[in-house]
PDB file of C-alpha atoms in Angstrom:
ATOM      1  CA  UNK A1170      -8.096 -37.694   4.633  1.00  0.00           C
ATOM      2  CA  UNK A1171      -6.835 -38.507   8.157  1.00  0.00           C
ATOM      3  CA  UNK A1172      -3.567 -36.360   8.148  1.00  0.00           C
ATOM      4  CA  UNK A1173      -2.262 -38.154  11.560  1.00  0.00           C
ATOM      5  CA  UNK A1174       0.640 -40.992  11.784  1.00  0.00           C
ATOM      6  CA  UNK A1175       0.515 -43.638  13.873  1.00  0.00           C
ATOM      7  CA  UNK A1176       4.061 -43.381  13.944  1.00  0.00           C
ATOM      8  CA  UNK A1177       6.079 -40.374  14.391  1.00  0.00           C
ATOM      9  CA  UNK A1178       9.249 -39.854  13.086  1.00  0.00           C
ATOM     10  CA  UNK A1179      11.631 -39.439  17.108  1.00  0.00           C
ATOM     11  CA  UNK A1180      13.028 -41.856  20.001  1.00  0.00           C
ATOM     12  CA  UNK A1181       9.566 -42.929  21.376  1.00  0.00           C
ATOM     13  CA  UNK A1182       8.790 -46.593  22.677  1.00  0.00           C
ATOM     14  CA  UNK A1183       7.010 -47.787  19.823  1.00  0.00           C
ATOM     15  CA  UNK A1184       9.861 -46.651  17.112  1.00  0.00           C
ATOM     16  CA  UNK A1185      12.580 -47.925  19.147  1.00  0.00           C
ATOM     17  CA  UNK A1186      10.694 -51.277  19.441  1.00  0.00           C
ATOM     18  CA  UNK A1187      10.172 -51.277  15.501  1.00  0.00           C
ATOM     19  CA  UNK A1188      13.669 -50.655  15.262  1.00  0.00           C
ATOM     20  CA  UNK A1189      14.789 -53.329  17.416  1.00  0.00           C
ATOM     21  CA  UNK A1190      12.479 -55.875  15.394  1.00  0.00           C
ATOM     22  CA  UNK A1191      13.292 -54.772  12.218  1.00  0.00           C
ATOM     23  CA  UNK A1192      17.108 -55.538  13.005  1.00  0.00           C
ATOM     24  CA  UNK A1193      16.062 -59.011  14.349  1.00  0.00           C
ATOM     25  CA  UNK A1194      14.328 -59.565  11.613  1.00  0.00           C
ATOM     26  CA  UNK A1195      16.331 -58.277   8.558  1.00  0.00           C
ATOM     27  CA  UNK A1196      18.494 -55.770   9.226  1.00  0.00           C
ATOM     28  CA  UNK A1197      18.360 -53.488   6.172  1.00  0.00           C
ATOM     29  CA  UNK A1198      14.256 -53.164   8.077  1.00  0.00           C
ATOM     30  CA  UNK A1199      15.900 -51.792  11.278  1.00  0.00           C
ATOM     31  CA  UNK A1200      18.405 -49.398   9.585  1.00  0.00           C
ATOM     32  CA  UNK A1201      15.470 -47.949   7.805  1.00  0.00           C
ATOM     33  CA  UNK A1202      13.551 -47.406  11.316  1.00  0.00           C
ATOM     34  CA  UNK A1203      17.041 -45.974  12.625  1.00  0.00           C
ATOM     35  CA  UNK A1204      16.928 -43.534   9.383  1.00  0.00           C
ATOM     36  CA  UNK A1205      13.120 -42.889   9.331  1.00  0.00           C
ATOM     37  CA  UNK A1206      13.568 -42.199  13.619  1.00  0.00           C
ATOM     38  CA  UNK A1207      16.253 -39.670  13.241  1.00  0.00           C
ATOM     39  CA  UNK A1208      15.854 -38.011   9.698  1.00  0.00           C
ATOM     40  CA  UNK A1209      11.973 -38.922   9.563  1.00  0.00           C
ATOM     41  CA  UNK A1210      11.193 -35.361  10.104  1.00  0.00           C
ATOM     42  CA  UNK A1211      12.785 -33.652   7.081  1.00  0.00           C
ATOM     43  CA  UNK A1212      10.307 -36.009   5.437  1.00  0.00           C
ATOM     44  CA  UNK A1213       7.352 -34.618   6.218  1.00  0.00           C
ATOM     45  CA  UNK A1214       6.972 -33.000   2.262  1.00  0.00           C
ATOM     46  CA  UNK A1215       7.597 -35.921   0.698  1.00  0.00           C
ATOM     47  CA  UNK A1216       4.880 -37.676   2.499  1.00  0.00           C
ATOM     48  CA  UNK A1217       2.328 -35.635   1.466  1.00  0.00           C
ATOM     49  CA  UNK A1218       3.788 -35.253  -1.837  1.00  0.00           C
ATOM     50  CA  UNK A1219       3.657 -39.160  -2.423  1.00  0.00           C
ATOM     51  CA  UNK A1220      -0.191 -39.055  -0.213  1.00  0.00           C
ATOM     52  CA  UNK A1221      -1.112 -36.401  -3.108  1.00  0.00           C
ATOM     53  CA  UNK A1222       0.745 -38.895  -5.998  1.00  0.00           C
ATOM     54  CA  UNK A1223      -1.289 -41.670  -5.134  1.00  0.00           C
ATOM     55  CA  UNK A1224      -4.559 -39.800  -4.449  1.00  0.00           C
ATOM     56  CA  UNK A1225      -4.516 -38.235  -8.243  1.00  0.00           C
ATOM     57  CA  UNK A1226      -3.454 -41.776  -9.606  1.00  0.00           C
ATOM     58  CA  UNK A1227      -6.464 -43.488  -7.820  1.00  0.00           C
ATOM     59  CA  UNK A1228      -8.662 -40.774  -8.267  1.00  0.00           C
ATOM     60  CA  UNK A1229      -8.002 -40.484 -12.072  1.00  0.00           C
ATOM     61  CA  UNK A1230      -8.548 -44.303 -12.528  1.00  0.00           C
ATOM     62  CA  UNK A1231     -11.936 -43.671 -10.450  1.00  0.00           C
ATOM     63  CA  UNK A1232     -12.733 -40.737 -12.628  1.00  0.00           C
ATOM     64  CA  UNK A1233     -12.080 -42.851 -15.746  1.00  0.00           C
ATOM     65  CA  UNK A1234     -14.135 -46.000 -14.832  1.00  0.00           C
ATOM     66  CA  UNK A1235     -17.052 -43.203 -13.516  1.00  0.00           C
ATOM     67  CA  UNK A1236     -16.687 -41.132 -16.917  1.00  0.00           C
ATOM     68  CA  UNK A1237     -17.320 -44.524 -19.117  1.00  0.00           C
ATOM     69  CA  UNK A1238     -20.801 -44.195 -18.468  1.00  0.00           C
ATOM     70  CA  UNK A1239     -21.149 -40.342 -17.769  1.00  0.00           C
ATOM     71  CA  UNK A1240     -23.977 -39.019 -20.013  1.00  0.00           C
ATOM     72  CA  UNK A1241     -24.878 -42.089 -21.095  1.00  0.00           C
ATOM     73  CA  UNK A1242     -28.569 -43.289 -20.072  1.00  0.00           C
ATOM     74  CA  UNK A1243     -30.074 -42.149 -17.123  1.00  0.00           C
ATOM     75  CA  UNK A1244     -26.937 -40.918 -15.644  1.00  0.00           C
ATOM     76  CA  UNK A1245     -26.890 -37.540 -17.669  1.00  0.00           C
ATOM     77  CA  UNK A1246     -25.584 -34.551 -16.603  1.00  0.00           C
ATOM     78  CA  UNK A1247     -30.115 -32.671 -16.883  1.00  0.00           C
ATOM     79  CA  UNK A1248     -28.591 -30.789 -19.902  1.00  0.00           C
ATOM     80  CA  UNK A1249     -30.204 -32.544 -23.284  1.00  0.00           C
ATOM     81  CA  UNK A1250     -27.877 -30.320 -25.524  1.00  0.00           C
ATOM     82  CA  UNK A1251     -24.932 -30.842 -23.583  1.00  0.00           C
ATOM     83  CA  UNK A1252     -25.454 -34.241 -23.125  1.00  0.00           C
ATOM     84  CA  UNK A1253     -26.499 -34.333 -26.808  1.00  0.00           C
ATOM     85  CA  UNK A1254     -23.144 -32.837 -27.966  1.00  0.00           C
ATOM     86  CA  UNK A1255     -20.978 -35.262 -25.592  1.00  0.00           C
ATOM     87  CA  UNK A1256     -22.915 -38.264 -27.002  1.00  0.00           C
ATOM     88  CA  UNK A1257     -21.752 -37.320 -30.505  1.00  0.00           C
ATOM     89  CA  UNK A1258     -18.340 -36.307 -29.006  1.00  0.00           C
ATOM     90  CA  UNK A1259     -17.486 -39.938 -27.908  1.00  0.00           C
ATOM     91  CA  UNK A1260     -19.086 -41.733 -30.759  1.00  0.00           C
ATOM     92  CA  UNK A1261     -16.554 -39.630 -33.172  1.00  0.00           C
ATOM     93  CA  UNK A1262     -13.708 -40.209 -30.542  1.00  0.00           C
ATOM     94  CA  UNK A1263     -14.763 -43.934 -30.682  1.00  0.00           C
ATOM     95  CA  UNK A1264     -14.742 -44.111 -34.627  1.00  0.00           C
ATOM     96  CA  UNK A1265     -11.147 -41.729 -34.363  1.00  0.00           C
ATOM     97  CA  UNK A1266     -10.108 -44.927 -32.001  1.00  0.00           C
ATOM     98  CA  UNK A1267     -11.518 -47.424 -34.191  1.00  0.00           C
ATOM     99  CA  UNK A1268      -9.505 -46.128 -37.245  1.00  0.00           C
ATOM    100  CA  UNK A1269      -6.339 -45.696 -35.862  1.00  0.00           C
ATOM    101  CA  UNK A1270      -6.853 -49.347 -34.450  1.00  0.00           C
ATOM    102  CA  UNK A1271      -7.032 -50.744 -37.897  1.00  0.00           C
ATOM    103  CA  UNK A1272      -4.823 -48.428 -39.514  1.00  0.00           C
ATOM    104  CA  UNK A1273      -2.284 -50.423 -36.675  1.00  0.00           C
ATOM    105  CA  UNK A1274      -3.489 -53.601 -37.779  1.00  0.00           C
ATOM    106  CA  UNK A1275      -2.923 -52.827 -41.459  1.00  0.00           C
ATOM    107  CA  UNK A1276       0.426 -51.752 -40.539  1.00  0.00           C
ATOM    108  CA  UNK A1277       1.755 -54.742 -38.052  1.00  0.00           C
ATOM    109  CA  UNK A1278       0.379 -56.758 -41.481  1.00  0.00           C
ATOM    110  CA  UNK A1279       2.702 -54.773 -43.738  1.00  0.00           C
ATOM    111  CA  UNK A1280       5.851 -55.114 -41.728  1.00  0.00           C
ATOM    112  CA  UNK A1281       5.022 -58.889 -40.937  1.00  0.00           C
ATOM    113  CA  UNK A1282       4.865 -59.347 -44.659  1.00  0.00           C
ATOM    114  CA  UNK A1283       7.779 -57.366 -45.266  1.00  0.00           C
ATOM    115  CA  UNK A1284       9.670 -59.635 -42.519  1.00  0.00           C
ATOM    116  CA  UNK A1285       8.706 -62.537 -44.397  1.00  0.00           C
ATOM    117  CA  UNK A1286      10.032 -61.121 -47.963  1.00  0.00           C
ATOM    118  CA  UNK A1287      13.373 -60.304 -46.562  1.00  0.00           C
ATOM    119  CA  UNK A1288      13.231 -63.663 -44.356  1.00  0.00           C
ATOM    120  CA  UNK A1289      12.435 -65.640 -47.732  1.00  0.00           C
ATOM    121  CA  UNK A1290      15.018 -63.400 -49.954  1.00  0.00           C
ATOM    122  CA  UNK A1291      17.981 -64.111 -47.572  1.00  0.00           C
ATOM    123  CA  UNK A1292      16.992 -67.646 -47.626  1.00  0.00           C
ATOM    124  CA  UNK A1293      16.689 -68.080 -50.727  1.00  0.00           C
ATOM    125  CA  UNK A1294      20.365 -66.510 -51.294  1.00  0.00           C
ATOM    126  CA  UNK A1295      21.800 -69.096 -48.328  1.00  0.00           C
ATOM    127  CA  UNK A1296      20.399 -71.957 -50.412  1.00  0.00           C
ATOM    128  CA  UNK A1297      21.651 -70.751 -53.981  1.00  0.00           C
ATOM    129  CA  UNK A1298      25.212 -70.039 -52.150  1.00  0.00           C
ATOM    130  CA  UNK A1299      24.865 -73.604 -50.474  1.00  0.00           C
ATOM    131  CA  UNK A1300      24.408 -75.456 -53.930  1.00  0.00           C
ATOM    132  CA  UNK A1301      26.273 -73.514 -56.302  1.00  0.00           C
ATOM    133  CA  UNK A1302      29.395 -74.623 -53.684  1.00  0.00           C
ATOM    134  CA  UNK A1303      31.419 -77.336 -54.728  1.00  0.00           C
ATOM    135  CA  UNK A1304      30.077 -80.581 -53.095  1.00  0.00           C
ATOM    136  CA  UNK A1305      33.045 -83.231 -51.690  1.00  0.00           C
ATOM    137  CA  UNK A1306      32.413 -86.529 -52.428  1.00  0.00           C
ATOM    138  CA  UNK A1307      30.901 -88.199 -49.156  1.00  0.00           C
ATOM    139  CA  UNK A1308      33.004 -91.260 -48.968  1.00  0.00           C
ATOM    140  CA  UNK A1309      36.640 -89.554 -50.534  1.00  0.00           C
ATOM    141  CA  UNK A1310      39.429 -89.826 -48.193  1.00  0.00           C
ATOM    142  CA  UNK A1311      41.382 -86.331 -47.844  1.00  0.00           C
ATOM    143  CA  UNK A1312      44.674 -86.130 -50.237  1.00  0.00           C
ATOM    144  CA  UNK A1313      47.712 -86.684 -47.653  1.00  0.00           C
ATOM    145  CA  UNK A1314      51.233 -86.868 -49.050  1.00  0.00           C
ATOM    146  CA  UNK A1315      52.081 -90.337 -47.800  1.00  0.00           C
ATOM    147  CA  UNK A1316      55.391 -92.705 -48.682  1.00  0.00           C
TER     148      UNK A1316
END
C-alpha cells in the first residue's frame, strides 16, 4: 500500500491552487481545501483509519467471492480429511440455509393470509354496517319548514 499523498495537508502551491478552484467552482469545495490545508494534519489517524475501513470491507468481499469455491474441486486446500470435513460442513450450512429459507416463505404465506382474513373481516363488517343503514330515497326532497 503506497502510504504517500499527493497532497499534503499545509500552504504549498498546489493546495492553495485547489483552494482557489474549489471556491470558483463551488465554494463549500474551497472551504473544505481551506479546512483540509490548515487542520489537515490532525487528520492523519483518521486517514488511515478509513484506508484500513475500506481495505477490510474490500478484502472481506474478496475473501467471500474466493471462499465460494475454496475446497471445492481442484482448488483444495492438499488435506483430503480436511477438505472432506469442510465439504460436509457447507453442504449442512447449505441445507441449515435452505430451511430457514422456506421456513421464511411459509411464514410471509401465513401473515399474507392472515392480512387477507382481517382485510376480508373488516370488509365484510363495512358492508353489513353500509346496508343495515337506513337508505334515503334517491329522488326525496329534504323536509324544510316552508309557508
Amino acid at each position: 500500500m503506497n502510504t504517500s499523498a499527493l497532497i499534503r495537508p499545509g500552504w504549498s502551491p498546489a493546495t492553495i491552487a485547489l483552494m482557489i478552484i474549489g471556491f470558483m467552482l463551488f465554494w463549500p469545495l474551497g472551504l473544505a481545501m481551506l479546512a483540509y490545508i490548515v487542520w489537515g494534519n490532525r487528520f492523519g489517524g483518521f486517514k488511515h483509519e478509513m484506508n484500513n475501513a475500506a481495505d477490510n470491507v474490500c478484502g472481506a468481499f474478496r475473501r467471500s467471492r474466493r471462499s465460494q469455491h475454496f475446497g471445492r474441486g481442484p482448488f483444495g486446500t492438499g488435506n483430503i480429511a480436511f477438505d472432506e470435513w469442510r465439504e460436509k460442513e457447507l453442504e449442512r450450512l447449505d441445507e441449515e440455509r435452505r430451511k430457514l429459507e422456506e421456513m421464511r416463505t411459509e411464514f410471509e404465506d401465513y401473515a399474507r393470509e392472515l392480512r387477507r382474513a382481517k382485510d376480508r373481516e373488516e370488509f365484510d363488517r363495512f358492508m353489513a354496517e353500509r346496508n343495515a343503514a337506513p337508505k334515503k330515497p334517491s329522488g326525496s326532497v329534504p323536509d324544510t319548514d316552508q309557508e
